[in-house]
Amino acid sequence: MRLALTRVMVVLTLVSGTVYVSWRWFFSVNWENWWIAVPLVMAETYALIDAFLFGITMWRARRRGEPPEPPDPRHTGVDVFITTYNEPVDMVLATATAAQAIDYPHHTWILDDGDREEMERAAQAAGVGYITRSVDWVDQPRHAKAGNLNNALFRTDGEFMLILDADQIPDRRILHRTLGYFEDPAVALVQTPQWFSNVTDSDPLGSQAPLFYGPIQEGKDGWNAAFFCGSNAVLRREALMQLGIVGYVRETERAVDRALSASGRLLNRSIRRARREEDPAGPVLVSVRDAVLQARAELDGGAPLADVTYGFQRQVDSAARTLVQDDFRAIAADLAAIEDLPVEIDQELGSVVIDEAALTRLAERDWSPLGAVESVRELIRVVDVDRSDEAQPMMPLATVSVTEDMATCMRLHAAGWSSVYHHETLAHGLAPEDLRTMLQQRLRWAQGTLQVMLRENPLVQKGLSVGQRLMYFATMWSYLSGFAAVVFIAAPVLYLCFGVLPVNAYGLTFLALFAPYIIFNQIMFFVVGYGVRTWRGHQYSLALFPLWIRACVTAAANVWFGRPLGFVVTPKTRPVGGTRFPVRLVLPQLVACVVLVLACVVGVVRLWTGVTDSYIGTGVNVAWVAYDLLILSVIFEAALFRAPQPEPTEPTEPTEGQVV
């Protein structure tokens, strides 16, 4: 019943939205003020596309019931990985102790990327496995958390892996409630929600994310596109290792292709020179160049890499032998020519003197192009199959982004694997407790997601279904909202203060088309999120507009120009001090609010004094300002938030899974 009602509201929202935005483009853009009119209608179009993507997500929302029974532990090996870098030893040990208490047989490992002696001693004392980076990683790219996990994958052998962040205390039944899904041999991932025990009901920092860890993940699950979120997830080793092998082969193929491309350019130059000089070896060079073209075509056609390189090397060897035979004949002729040179002995200097004219003829002699062919053969021979620029030839978890989870999951789906979202709280973690930490975390998420979009756009990735492409793209698309937010803030200010009309007229036609769209849209969100607090997420999607814009700019600079992003581990401890209001963190939003309030006052005064006579236009824009202020207010609430001091409690046994 709820899914049917959701679909009805999705249809009403998208139909009314399409009618409104079409009217805006074709009949209401005020081209006289195109510089704000066009950005505004583009921002409205962006919002409509966002609504389309959300509606498609919710169209097939899947609410799973009881999970299948777990497999026989006698035939199933499980590793529990606890990733850490600089978190307090006590915190990591608390997570490890809870992990050891998990009912299902397993082996617990602390993956310490900080390589701390005190952490190793604590792990040994607790009887927990301890893994840090091998010496192979010295002076090599580390790839943050992805590198830490990739290192551990080659030092353990469990069939399945439960991945936990350092602060995520697992429920003792977490494996019982998730492993049963892997009875389906196509399942590579089971993701559970991230739930935070230090967040109040009001959650001013928006960390709990009940809309994502609920309706959105259930919607993606309906399209077989539930995301891996980095923690509280179980993965199948076979699936990850397959990704590592495929990635290794693809990287080697790219290296061979680059070597073949360079060989083609070298040969083309040699062929042009041979033709100019009428070198009889020209046809041999052409045959080698044709072999290069054939090898590249075979690679593009999916031929096995070993077969391609072997066949190509044989053709080059054959050409080289032909040239060597010609060289021997040329050398014999050269020796004969040298013997015929006029030579005399300078009695005073005691040295041989060769006739200058004869020496010039010898220097101008046409020598064999064997060197060009040898260069081609060497280019292919030295392809770095060991990937010396990396600590490991194979990297099962993706390293193209600072958010390794999304990139890895997208590759799993593209390879034909399935994922599951199990909507039950099976681990309790710690959320950021101040605005600065929260902003660092959100910036990293946004940057990583946009890195994936720019490097591996899901819309063009082979292997993904149409639904999967849209589910990944929907998340990436959402981080572009910062640019639309700037326009939505600027447009009412320009109208109220200066009478700049981006729309031809604010009249009854505008209200008749806009009102149904916005009403249906809000009802759709109410139906989808019934019983779930979704307002915080909606506020932050717009209120963090400076952060989203920064993420777009920095991610693009990283992907296109190689500028480093840096990697900041989200602090898991309570910040010291920080009682002052963090003006610098919220300055853009503060300026926007002041400007909006002033614009509202100016607009009312202009209407009262008769400078403008559009009651509908002024009313719509004042309401627009009020809505913007309501949205932006969350950032100031977050800036003022001070996490309550935890009360000392006696240790308790982990409780059974809490259904969200």
XYZ file of C-alpha atoms in Angstrom:
660
model
C 0.000 0.000 0.000
C 2.754 2.435 0.951
C 4.751 1.639 -2.198
C 1.645 2.184 -4.340
C 0.987 5.555 -2.675
C 4.649 6.487 -3.159
C 4.392 5.719 -6.871
C 1.241 7.827 -7.199
C 2.978 10.799 -5.560
C 6.080 10.294 -7.698
C 3.964 10.442 -10.871
C 2.030 13.533 -9.709
C 5.245 15.307 -8.686
C 7.102 14.574 -11.892
C 4.181 15.378 -14.193
C 3.416 18.681 -12.477
C 7.129 19.494 -12.290
C 7.645 18.790 -15.977
C 4.671 21.016 -16.888
C 5.980 23.844 -14.694
C 9.603 23.716 -15.871
C 8.511 23.410 -19.524
C 6.365 26.536 -19.079
C 9.340 28.280 -17.483
C 11.633 27.508 -20.435
C 9.208 28.207 -23.262
C 6.956 30.974 -21.958
C 8.277 32.755 -18.877
C 12.033 33.375 -19.169
C 12.614 37.121 -19.078
C 15.326 37.359 -21.727
C 15.822 41.043 -20.951
C 17.426 39.918 -17.674
C 18.930 36.737 -19.115
C 21.958 36.873 -16.782
C 19.742 35.853 -13.832
C 16.721 34.460 -15.708
C 18.668 31.674 -17.416
C 20.601 30.583 -14.288
C 17.306 30.511 -12.364
C 15.484 28.310 -14.856
C 18.574 26.090 -15.039
C 18.547 25.774 -11.245
C 14.862 24.845 -11.370
C 15.652 22.274 -14.058
C 18.401 20.873 -11.839
C 15.868 20.525 -8.998
C 13.414 18.746 -11.310
C 16.084 16.281 -12.459
C 16.919 15.707 -8.803
C 13.232 14.967 -8.155
C 13.186 12.560 -11.115
C 16.215 10.697 -9.760
C 14.703 10.537 -6.267
C 11.382 9.336 -7.667
C 13.076 6.604 -9.693
C 15.001 5.551 -6.588
C 11.821 5.180 -4.548
C 9.856 3.497 -7.346
C 11.242 0.071 -6.449
C 11.971 0.532 -2.730
C 12.656 -2.895 -1.250
C 11.929 -3.622 2.404
C 13.482 -6.960 3.236
C 12.045 -9.145 5.966
C 13.872 -11.629 8.141
C 17.316 -12.548 6.771
C 18.144 -16.117 5.725
C 19.848 -18.400 8.200
C 23.660 -18.135 8.209
C 25.764 -20.908 6.629
C 27.409 -23.683 8.603
C 30.396 -22.082 10.378
C 32.425 -25.270 9.932
C 32.654 -24.473 6.223
C 32.791 -20.678 6.389
C 35.754 -18.520 7.355
C 35.134 -14.924 8.454
C 37.602 -12.130 9.186
C 36.518 -9.036 11.114
C 38.593 -6.020 10.068
C 38.748 -2.969 12.371
C 40.391 -0.102 10.499
C 42.268 2.547 12.458
C 44.835 5.261 11.902
C 45.150 7.588 14.889
C 42.080 6.836 17.005
C 42.625 6.341 20.752
C 43.856 2.877 21.665
C 41.060 2.438 24.240
C 38.424 3.161 21.603
C 39.873 0.690 19.118
C 40.259 -1.942 21.822
C 36.628 -1.512 22.901
C 35.537 -2.177 19.324
C 37.909 -5.154 19.068
C 36.634 -6.622 22.353
C 33.033 -6.344 21.141
C 34.068 -7.891 17.824
C 35.628 -10.848 19.625
C 32.279 -11.412 21.354
C 30.414 -11.823 18.052
C 28.598 -15.151 18.236
C 29.530 -16.546 14.835
C 33.051 -18.092 14.635
C 35.518 -15.612 13.151
C 38.967 -14.066 13.477
C 39.260 -10.430 14.620
C 41.995 -8.183 13.217
C 43.031 -4.615 14.023
C 44.355 -2.961 10.843
C 46.566 -0.227 12.277
C 47.568 2.234 9.576
C 49.352 4.293 12.222
C 51.799 1.454 12.981
C 51.701 2.228 16.734
C 53.626 0.118 19.215
C 51.085 0.752 21.972
C 48.289 -0.435 19.670
C 50.203 -3.613 18.829
C 50.855 -4.343 22.512
C 47.189 -3.796 23.376
C 46.073 -6.095 20.549
C 48.460 -8.834 21.641
C 47.309 -8.531 25.255
C 43.684 -8.853 24.146
C 44.417 -11.797 21.863
C 43.391 -9.847 18.767
C 45.177 -10.133 15.420
C 47.267 -7.102 14.481
C 48.177 -6.065 10.925
C 50.077 -3.015 9.742
C 51.532 -2.139 6.364
C 54.253 -4.367 4.948
C 57.623 -2.984 3.856
C 56.350 -3.006 0.267
C 54.419 0.174 1.072
C 57.506 2.221 1.970
C 57.799 5.255 -0.329
C 54.745 4.109 -2.298
C 51.242 5.635 -2.574
C 49.317 4.591 0.537
C 45.719 5.126 -0.667
C 44.445 5.767 2.879
C 41.771 3.317 4.077
C 41.614 1.490 0.737
C 45.337 0.784 0.944
C 44.999 -0.410 4.532
C 42.305 -2.916 3.546
C 44.127 -4.009 0.386
C 47.210 -4.748 2.460
C 45.161 -6.868 4.882
C 43.420 -8.817 2.123
C 46.703 -10.435 1.131
C 47.584 -11.364 4.704
C 44.325 -13.082 5.652
C 42.203 -15.787 4.076
C 38.615 -15.566 5.372
C 35.896 -16.237 2.813
C 33.974 -13.212 4.117
C 35.043 -9.944 5.755
C 33.131 -7.755 8.179
C 34.542 -4.229 7.970
C 34.178 -1.899 10.951
C 35.452 1.592 11.612
C 37.406 2.049 14.834
C 34.379 3.447 16.703
C 31.696 1.037 15.465
C 30.775 -1.322 18.310
C 29.197 -4.395 16.683
C 26.185 -6.287 17.954
C 27.125 -9.868 18.799
C 24.581 -11.191 16.259
C 25.792 -9.094 13.328
C 27.162 -12.083 11.395
C 24.119 -14.240 12.128
C 21.913 -11.510 10.649
C 23.954 -10.913 7.486
C 25.819 -14.028 6.354
C 22.673 -15.837 5.233
C 22.327 -13.526 2.238
C 25.565 -14.949 0.836
C 23.840 -18.269 0.173
C 23.070 -16.515 -3.104
C 26.422 -16.957 -4.900
C 25.958 -13.652 -6.750
C 25.886 -11.542 -3.552
C 29.159 -9.700 -2.907
C 28.050 -7.197 -0.248
C 25.605 -6.884 2.635
C 25.424 -3.348 4.040
C 23.748 -2.446 7.338
C 22.949 1.060 8.661
C 25.376 3.298 10.468
C 23.788 4.401 13.732
C 25.395 6.737 16.256
C 24.968 6.457 19.999
C 26.261 9.946 20.868
C 23.672 11.868 18.827
C 20.674 13.512 20.464
C 17.141 13.213 19.121
C 17.374 16.685 17.569
C 20.652 15.726 15.822
C 21.605 19.287 14.787
C 24.657 18.031 12.872
C 22.540 15.745 10.707
C 24.782 12.736 11.275
C 22.134 10.057 11.740
C 21.008 10.344 8.080
C 17.765 8.380 8.503
C 16.656 9.250 4.964
C 19.754 7.654 3.434
C 19.995 4.727 5.868
C 16.390 3.876 5.222
C 14.263 4.889 2.218
C 17.159 5.786 -0.110
C 19.214 2.651 0.523
C 16.030 0.554 0.307
C 15.236 2.246 -2.984
C 18.694 1.552 -4.350
C 18.416 -2.030 -3.109
C 15.330 -2.440 -5.297
C 17.549 -1.675 -8.315
C 20.369 -3.969 -7.069
C 22.449 -0.874 -6.327
C 22.643 -0.722 -2.534
C 25.873 1.084 -1.658
C 28.898 -0.046 0.309
C 29.318 2.671 2.961
C 32.775 1.801 4.296
C 31.740 0.254 7.609
C 29.193 -2.159 9.110
C 29.295 -4.220 5.921
C 30.176 -7.809 5.062
C 31.928 -8.545 1.770
C 32.795 -11.700 -0.134
C 36.556 -12.118 -0.623
C 36.121 -13.835 -3.990
C 34.342 -10.779 -5.377
C 37.030 -8.377 -4.197
C 39.854 -10.547 -5.485
C 38.132 -10.760 -8.844
C 38.116 -6.959 -8.935
C 41.828 -6.970 -8.126
C 42.645 -9.364 -10.958
C 40.465 -7.516 -13.465
C 41.975 -4.200 -12.419
C 45.496 -5.580 -12.762
C 44.786 -6.910 -16.269
C 43.213 -3.624 -17.332
C 46.170 -1.607 -16.043
C 48.594 -3.916 -17.860
C 46.526 -3.660 -21.044
C 46.640 0.129 -20.789
C 50.424 -0.012 -20.369
C 50.801 -2.274 -23.423
C 48.479 -0.026 -25.416
C 50.548 3.025 -24.480
C 53.734 1.191 -25.512
C 52.163 0.197 -28.831
C 51.029 3.765 -29.416
C 54.547 5.070 -28.786
C 55.945 2.354 -31.088
C 53.578 3.414 -33.845
C 54.735 7.018 -33.624
C 58.414 5.967 -33.682
C 57.878 3.713 -36.703
C 55.933 6.357 -38.618
C 58.860 8.725 -38.297
C 61.322 6.017 -39.405
C 59.107 5.089 -42.370
C 58.898 8.705 -43.544
C 62.682 9.018 -43.316
C 63.210 5.726 -45.172
C 60.905 6.840 -47.983
C 62.679 10.163 -48.320
C 66.023 8.407 -48.502
C 64.702 5.478 -50.579
C 65.926 3.052 -47.929
C 65.277 -0.567 -49.034
C 64.436 -1.403 -45.402
C 61.287 0.747 -45.602
C 58.957 -2.215 -46.352
C 60.261 -4.030 -43.269
C 59.450 -1.013 -41.109
C 55.978 -0.848 -42.682
C 55.392 -4.507 -41.785
C 56.325 -3.793 -38.163
C 54.035 -0.760 -38.121
C 51.214 -2.969 -39.472
C 51.943 -5.429 -36.669
C 51.499 -2.576 -34.155
C 48.116 -1.676 -35.653
C 47.043 -5.320 -35.632
C 48.053 -5.749 -31.972
C 46.096 -2.657 -30.912
C 43.030 -3.879 -32.817
C 43.281 -7.275 -31.120
C 43.529 -5.616 -27.695
C 40.450 -3.496 -28.443
C 38.650 -6.640 -29.579
C 39.246 -8.339 -26.230
C 41.934 -10.806 -27.284
C 43.994 -12.253 -24.386
C 46.843 -9.943 -23.484
C 49.458 -12.712 -23.438
C 48.457 -13.871 -26.930
C 48.603 -10.332 -28.305
C 52.038 -9.531 -26.896
C 53.459 -12.942 -27.856
C 52.261 -12.666 -31.455
C 53.505 -9.109 -31.732
C 56.958 -9.995 -30.384
C 57.262 -12.841 -32.922
C 56.501 -10.477 -35.787
C 59.030 -7.954 -34.515
C 61.641 -10.696 -34.090
C 61.063 -11.836 -37.680
C 61.500 -8.281 -38.953
C 64.625 -7.851 -36.833
C 66.165 -11.031 -38.308
C 65.535 -9.730 -41.813
C 67.227 -6.460 -40.943
C 70.115 -8.250 -39.262
C 70.765 -10.235 -42.447
C 70.713 -7.024 -44.431
C 73.023 -5.478 -41.831
C 75.534 -8.291 -42.208
C 75.605 -7.746 -45.954
C 75.931 -3.996 -45.393
C 78.714 -4.515 -42.837
C 80.610 -6.726 -45.284
C 80.284 -4.025 -47.906
C 81.382 -1.441 -45.343
C 84.465 -3.448 -44.467
C 85.290 -3.799 -48.135
C 84.840 -0.075 -48.566
C 87.092 0.613 -45.594
C 89.766 -1.677 -47.042
C 89.636 0.291 -50.295
C 90.111 3.613 -48.537
C 93.350 5.473 -49.459
C 95.406 5.168 -46.281
C 98.882 6.471 -45.574
C 101.118 6.735 -42.518
C 102.138 10.155 -41.226
C 105.782 9.560 -40.338
C 106.000 12.597 -38.042
C 102.855 11.844 -36.038
C 103.140 8.073 -36.300
C 99.394 7.780 -37.054
C 97.091 6.636 -39.833
C 95.736 9.334 -42.144
C 92.605 8.661 -44.212
C 91.664 10.671 -47.244
C 89.072 13.306 -46.166
C 86.888 12.826 -49.235
C 86.748 9.081 -48.634
C 85.873 9.626 -44.942
C 83.002 11.914 -45.940
C 81.616 9.240 -48.270
C 81.768 6.698 -45.420
C 79.935 9.010 -42.963
C 77.148 9.587 -45.480
C 76.618 5.876 -46.013
C 73.047 4.530 -45.410
C 73.092 2.431 -42.248
C 70.490 -0.200 -41.204
C 67.258 0.915 -39.361
C 67.629 -2.038 -36.990
C 67.827 0.419 -34.092
C 64.245 1.561 -34.697
C 62.912 -1.997 -34.596
C 64.955 -2.785 -31.483
C 63.451 0.273 -29.778
C 59.960 -1.000 -30.571
C 60.790 -4.434 -29.176
C 62.214 -2.892 -26.009
C 59.124 -0.705 -25.452
C 56.921 -3.789 -25.199
C 59.496 -5.772 -23.213
C 59.755 -3.203 -20.443
C 56.008 -2.855 -19.782
C 55.758 -2.745 -15.970
C 53.773 -5.907 -15.293
C 54.842 -5.735 -11.638
C 53.410 -2.201 -11.288
C 56.475 -0.846 -9.543
C 54.639 2.428 -8.915
C 52.361 0.602 -6.441
C 53.021 -1.432 -3.294
C 50.919 -4.308 -4.653
C 50.279 -5.271 -8.287
C 46.636 -5.973 -7.393
C 44.387 -3.491 -5.588
C 41.003 -5.153 -4.951
C 39.456 -2.068 -3.310
C 39.354 0.934 -5.634
C 41.993 3.618 -5.117
C 40.661 6.213 -7.585
C 38.863 8.143 -4.852
C 39.130 9.093 -1.185
C 35.781 7.312 -0.769
C 36.898 3.833 -1.717
C 33.537 2.316 -0.761
C 31.384 3.785 -3.560
C 33.996 3.214 -6.278
C 34.527 -0.400 -5.182
C 30.803 -1.100 -5.017
C 30.194 0.344 -8.483
C 32.914 -1.896 -9.887
C 31.361 -4.914 -8.149
C 28.000 -4.159 -9.724
C 29.612 -3.607 -13.128
C 31.286 -7.024 -12.796
C 27.861 -8.656 -12.313
C 27.805 -9.011 -8.512
C 24.779 -8.186 -6.359
C 24.416 -6.223 -3.123
C 21.963 -6.298 -0.228
C 20.819 -3.583 2.182
C 19.749 -5.119 5.493
C 17.820 -2.446 7.406
C 18.720 -3.358 10.966
C 21.040 -1.549 13.369
C 23.839 -4.005 14.123
C 26.612 -1.632 15.192
C 26.720 1.583 17.222
C 29.261 4.267 16.371
C 30.289 7.811 17.225
C 29.219 10.786 15.120
C 31.097 14.108 14.880
C 30.391 16.272 17.919
C 31.168 19.710 16.506
C 30.569 21.602 13.292
C 34.194 21.655 12.128
C 34.529 17.881 12.327
C 31.218 17.374 10.577
C 32.263 19.698 7.734
C 35.554 17.828 7.300
C 33.657 14.574 7.036
C 31.063 15.886 4.559
C 33.757 17.518 2.421
C 35.645 14.221 2.122
C 32.461 12.358 1.180
C 31.580 14.926 -1.463
C 35.098 15.087 -2.895
C 35.339 11.317 -3.119
C 31.955 10.944 -4.784
C 32.773 13.627 -7.350
C 36.167 12.017 -8.018
C 34.347 8.824 -8.939
C 31.927 10.727 -11.196
C 34.766 12.463 -13.054
C 36.956 9.366 -13.372
C 34.393 6.585 -13.782
C 31.087 8.200 -14.734
C 28.446 5.529 -14.050
C 26.392 6.621 -17.060
C 29.048 5.207 -19.410
C 30.373 2.264 -17.358
C 30.019 -1.113 -19.062
C 28.255 -3.833 -17.090
C 25.877 -1.606 -15.124
C 22.134 -1.836 -15.707
C 20.188 1.330 -16.497
C 18.813 1.381 -12.958
C 22.260 0.992 -11.419
C 23.650 3.798 -13.569
C 20.895 6.116 -12.379
C 21.275 5.120 -8.721
C 24.980 5.970 -8.686
C 24.489 9.096 -10.746
C 21.706 10.299 -8.425
C 24.101 10.414 -5.466
C 26.783 12.158 -7.518
C 24.281 14.622 -8.978
C 23.116 15.666 -5.519
C 26.514 17.220 -4.728
C 26.053 19.779 -7.512
C 23.278 21.444 -5.527
C 25.615 24.160 -4.203
C 25.508 26.041 -7.498
C 21.702 25.902 -7.644
C 21.500 27.121 -4.037
C 23.470 30.286 -4.907
C 20.951 31.095 -7.639
C 17.972 30.377 -5.377
C 19.414 32.817 -2.828
C 20.326 35.525 -5.348
C 17.075 35.595 -7.367
C 14.688 36.892 -4.643
C 17.300 39.435 -3.484
C 17.560 40.907 -6.996
C 13.784 41.119 -7.347
C 13.015 42.566 -3.901
C 15.863 45.099 -3.925
C 16.075 46.114 -7.582
C 12.912 44.858 -9.249
C 14.911 42.551 -11.546
C 12.401 40.090 -12.971
C 13.817 36.678 -13.925
C 10.266 35.562 -14.757
C 8.104 37.443 -17.253
C 5.436 37.941 -14.643
C 4.456 36.680 -11.225
C 0.729 36.131 -11.742
C -2.021 33.586 -11.447
C -0.523 31.427 -14.219
C 2.712 31.171 -12.266
C 0.858 30.194 -9.073
C -1.385 27.715 -10.889
C 1.616 25.855 -12.291
C 4.092 26.217 -9.432
C 1.806 25.455 -6.466
C 0.796 21.887 -7.513
C 4.411 21.001 -8.206
C 5.739 22.145 -4.833
C 2.764 20.682 -2.917
C 2.991 17.263 -4.580
C 6.757 17.288 -4.051
C 6.396 17.877 -0.306
C 3.686 15.211 0.007
C 5.946 12.739 -1.832
C 8.728 13.344 0.703
C 6.222 12.987 3.548
C 4.987 9.629 2.240
C 8.494 8.323 1.556
C 9.841 9.436 4.907
C 6.772 8.733 7.025
C 7.968 8.000 10.545
C 11.515 9.056 9.659
C 13.066 12.435 10.451
C 14.119 13.629 6.998
C 14.034 17.415 7.492
C 17.667 17.689 8.622
C 18.907 16.021 5.460
C 16.809 18.345 3.326
C 18.192 21.373 5.141
C 21.823 20.328 4.814
C 21.480 19.589 1.099
C 21.124 23.369 0.582
C 22.610 24.921 3.724
C 26.056 23.476 3.006
C 26.205 25.118 -0.430
C 29.722 26.619 0.126
C 31.027 23.162 1.037
C 29.453 21.498 -2.010
C 30.924 24.141 -4.331
C 34.346 23.717 -2.733
C 34.083 19.949 -3.171
C 33.262 20.342 -6.876
C 36.175 22.711 -7.486
C 38.764 20.713 -5.538
C 37.675 17.344 -6.950
C 37.861 18.703 -10.513
C 41.287 20.219 -9.824
C 42.475 16.882 -8.459
C 41.190 14.791 -11.373
C 42.020 17.192 -14.207
C 45.165 18.895 -12.922
C 46.538 16.480 -10.322
C 46.214 18.839 -7.360
C 46.238 16.895 -4.085
C 43.112 16.710 -1.947
C 44.766 15.518 1.219
C 43.030 12.996 3.453
C 41.645 13.905 6.848
C 40.563 11.107 9.164
C 37.324 12.107 10.868
C 38.207 12.676 14.561
C 36.418 10.256 16.860
C 37.207 12.101 20.088
C 35.502 15.065 21.692
C 37.160 18.361 20.612
C 38.950 20.281 23.334
C 37.714 23.813 23.998
C 35.861 25.410 21.110
C 33.275 27.353 23.117
C 33.358 30.390 20.825
C 30.931 30.707 17.939
C 32.843 29.541 14.789
C 32.100 32.563 12.596
C 34.608 31.601 9.917
C 32.958 28.222 9.377
C 29.537 29.734 8.666
C 30.501 33.104 7.193
C 28.992 32.516 3.712
C 25.680 31.410 5.223
C 25.741 34.311 7.692
C 26.268 36.836 4.892
C 23.495 35.176 2.860
C 21.040 35.443 5.773
C 21.830 39.120 6.399
C 21.370 39.909 2.708
C 18.097 37.964 2.563
C 16.647 39.757 5.599
C 17.639 43.169 4.234
C 16.160 42.264 0.836
C 12.900 41.303 2.503
C 12.717 44.671 4.279
C 13.560 46.557 1.085
C 10.945 44.620 -0.885
C 8.177 45.394 1.601
C 9.155 49.086 1.644
C 9.139 49.213 -2.169
C 5.638 47.742 -2.236
C 4.408 50.084 0.508
C 5.792 53.195 -1.207
C 4.409 52.216 -4.608
C 7.761 51.647 -6.318
C 6.362 48.235 -7.262
C 2.741 47.161 -7.435
C 3.080 43.376 -7.741
C 1.616 41.915 -4.579
C 1.987 38.362 -5.922
C 5.605 38.938 -6.972
C 6.546 40.460 -3.624
C 4.617 37.828 -1.676
C 6.174 34.928 -3.586
C 9.693 36.269 -3.094
C 9.174 37.102 0.596
C 7.927 33.535 1.111
C 10.946 32.345 -0.861
C 13.240 34.321 1.461
C 11.522 32.883 4.532
C 12.045 29.373 3.198
C 15.728 30.085 2.472
C 16.199 31.417 6.003
C 14.534 28.342 7.475
C 16.838 26.090 5.466
C 19.977 28.038 6.385
C 19.107 28.206 10.076
C 20.338 24.640 10.602
C 23.953 25.660 10.118
C 23.764 28.157 12.990
C 22.075 25.600 15.210
C 24.945 23.250 14.398
C 27.519 25.957 15.137
C 25.987 26.540 18.576
C 25.673 22.839 19.349
C 27.744 21.456 22.208
C 27.578 17.705 22.674
C 26.434 16.684 26.155
C 29.066 15.179 28.406
C 28.665 11.405 28.540
C 27.592 9.988 31.858
C 29.810 7.258 33.275
C 28.162 3.871 32.911
C 29.005 0.342 33.820
C 30.064 -1.871 30.906
C 27.178 -3.833 29.446
C 26.916 -6.780 27.146
C 26.142 -5.922 23.499
C 22.414 -6.016 22.837
C 20.661 -7.800 20.061
C 20.126 -6.022 16.768
C 17.760 -3.104 16.915
C 15.510 -2.794 13.892
C 15.485 0.806 12.705
